[in-house]
Amino acid sequence: VQFRGIKDLLAGLIFLAIGAAAIHFAREYPFGTAVRMGSGYFPTVLGWILGGFGAVLAARGVWSWVRSRPRKQEATLDFIAKAKPAPALAERMAVGLGWRPLACVTASMLAFGALMPRAGLVPALVVLFFLAALGGREFRWRGVAVLTAVMTAFAVAVFVYLLKLPFPLVPGMYLR
Amino acid sequence: MIENLALGFAVAASVENLLYCLGGVLLGTLIGVLPGITPLVAIGMLFPLTFTLPPIPSLIMLAGIYYGAQYGGSTTAILVNLPGETASAVTCIDGYQMARQGRAGPALAVAALASFFAGCVGTLLIAFAGPPLGEWALKFGPWEYCALMLMGLVASAVIVHGDALKGLAMVALGLLLGIVGTDVNSGMVRFAFGVPDLFDGIGFTVIAVGLFAVAEIVSNLASPASREVLAGGVSRLMPSRTDLDDSAWATARGTAVGAAFGVLPGTGPALASFAAYMLEKKLAADPERFGAGAIEGVAAPEAANNAAAQTGFIPTLTLGIPGSAVMVLMTGAMIMHGLSPGPQVIAEKPELFWGIVASMWIGNLMLVVLNLPLIGLWVSLLRVPYRWLFPAIVMFCAVGVYSVSNNPVDVYLCATLGALGYVLARCECEPAPLLLGYVLGPLLEEHLRRAFLLARGDPTPFFTRPISLAFMLGTALVLAVMIWPALRRKAG
């Protein structure tokens, strides 16, 4: 069974949630009138528009899913023929979404941000490269180590020497 | 007219600016040719490099990066059958077939020459049409600006491939992201949740790099891609006499189509190259050649692509309303340098306007002169495997975003927006309309406020002022084009 409409549903729910949050938080800002719009006017209207689009999308997703579901008998026959239970929704989503690259790339950037002011450019880049490389299809220690060394040297040369960005290399150590 | 262009060339031809243009073109091609990196990612990545420069060299370098990246993208499309962006997707069809027949050289050369021709025409068009349009735009009231922005936003949502409903939702999300921070009217801080780093709003680089570079990397890693780089390399470069004869008219027609599409806000190069390709196929005596290595199928979309890219500067520089995602990046760069793009730019900063126009032409010339001999180098770059490339791209993104204001919060935001952008992209929501919404958000709110204040809350001026009415009708037309096929499908 293909989960047709799952993309519409997910996108719709995201938009609906963000729209609702916008309306909720904009309640703290004065709404004003159409003649004198307060700071809450534009965000509230946008929140309703975004939430509205989200609701329509989500409804469309559910609708196309319901419609595409095979009738009971066919489903049973299909099930016997394949003799393999369909994986759970969460599992399919995980495969379809590519959690690993998403988690690794996001984590590598978050770690870089956290390490940069405290530990300096070199440690931050080493962590960034290893975490990011974990998100790739294959991970070879030696290859990643060489890449890290070369690119870190490149970064120090270009960003710190050439462009003179004020980054510490390791804690407390600046060039110049 | 002539003296304006002369002023422009005097600015652009200074040794310093020529070097920046050259550097931009080379870097842009270098990054743009790498597989899996679209011109937008290339610009997003290299964007922070131009911050430290004064406005004119910075924008000249950025324009150079843009042309270089776009040309690099076509090279990848022809040699690897991997369209970097939608605009070069059409070039893939016949370009890759030519490459497989051992005619990669002529395909690349024709692509470069067609782009250059279109670039020349586009530059002239900007020079002619820019000032009158700018003067006309000076008469715009808040109603006209609102209506024009509305048309651009709706058009950008409808034109992206996929679902217009999702495009419109992305526009609304972008508008919301755009108003994060201090409200200029009341001084009230909105949607900052007490984080002081958000009081000035979400930085433009943060959004652009997150949505276009970070999300793109994750997409590439998550989708199994098979790449086939041509083993032989490129031997004979020069197109034959017949090739040139065949592609001449296709180039001219492609240029015309592209120039027309370029000035419409929201459409941009992707639609232009597609339309030009379809036109060539319609006009050809033997349409079955298309898809099997027809040189017209390379020349026309490449010309259209570049012409649209060039004329896209017209609404950006004269009206302050960017036509495509790349123009959004250029607008963001101008705002960052304290320039507000709009009709007053031509009048107040002629050296900036004409300098950029002239340097665009110089950038195009550099591409032809430099890239044809350097093609061997670009081909060898194509063989770099993605598992080495992507961590380096992540590094450029992280360092670039951090360097804007040495603030780790920017990097956190960029990573978060990248993750959100990736999830939305997997749900077939294109990021370009969001970026357009983000840039136009504060402008739209400002003009909307003014429009209602001046008319005492009366919305009728939107429909009684002729120019505003025309934009409104345009918006309705775009929406009708979007809804029509869906209705017909339901009826049939």
Tab-separated table of C-alpha atoms in Angstrom, chain A residues 104-105 107-113 115 122-134 148, chain B residues 390-399 411:
chain	number	residue	atom	x	y	z
A	104	CYS	CA	24.276	14.145	11.000
A	105	VAL	CA	24.413	17.312	8.905
A	107	ALA	CA	24.260	17.968	14.353
A	108	SER	CA	27.567	18.838	12.697
A	109	MET	CA	26.455	22.438	12.213
A	110	LEU	CA	25.032	22.719	15.734
A	111	ALA	CA	28.273	21.330	17.174
A	112	PHE	CA	30.305	23.748	15.075
A	113	GLY	CA	28.281	26.659	16.415
A	115	LEU	CA	32.397	24.823	19.745
A	122	VAL	CA	40.361	23.765	14.522
A	123	PRO	CA	38.472	21.585	17.034
A	124	ALA	CA	35.131	22.873	15.720
A	125	LEU	CA	36.050	21.887	12.169
A	126	VAL	CA	37.340	18.445	13.191
A	127	VAL	CA	34.026	17.688	14.897
A	128	LEU	CA	32.084	19.158	11.968
A	129	PHE	CA	33.846	16.984	9.409
A	130	PHE	CA	33.508	13.731	11.327
A	131	LEU	CA	29.842	14.296	12.218
A	132	ALA	CA	28.935	15.389	8.691
A	133	ALA	CA	30.808	12.473	7.099
A	134	LEU	CA	28.778	10.066	9.242
A	148	THR	CA	39.560	16.811	7.652
B	390	PHE	CA	29.689	17.429	0.912
B	391	PRO	CA	31.568	17.788	4.228
B	392	ALA	CA	33.522	20.621	2.613
B	393	ILE	CA	30.266	22.295	1.565
B	394	VAL	CA	28.951	21.943	5.129
B	395	MET	CA	32.148	23.628	6.302
B	396	PHE	CA	31.702	26.558	3.905
B	397	CYS	CA	28.106	26.973	5.055
B	398	ALA	CA	28.947	26.873	8.765
B	399	VAL	CA	31.985	29.161	8.553
B	411	VAL	CA	24.606	28.776	12.913
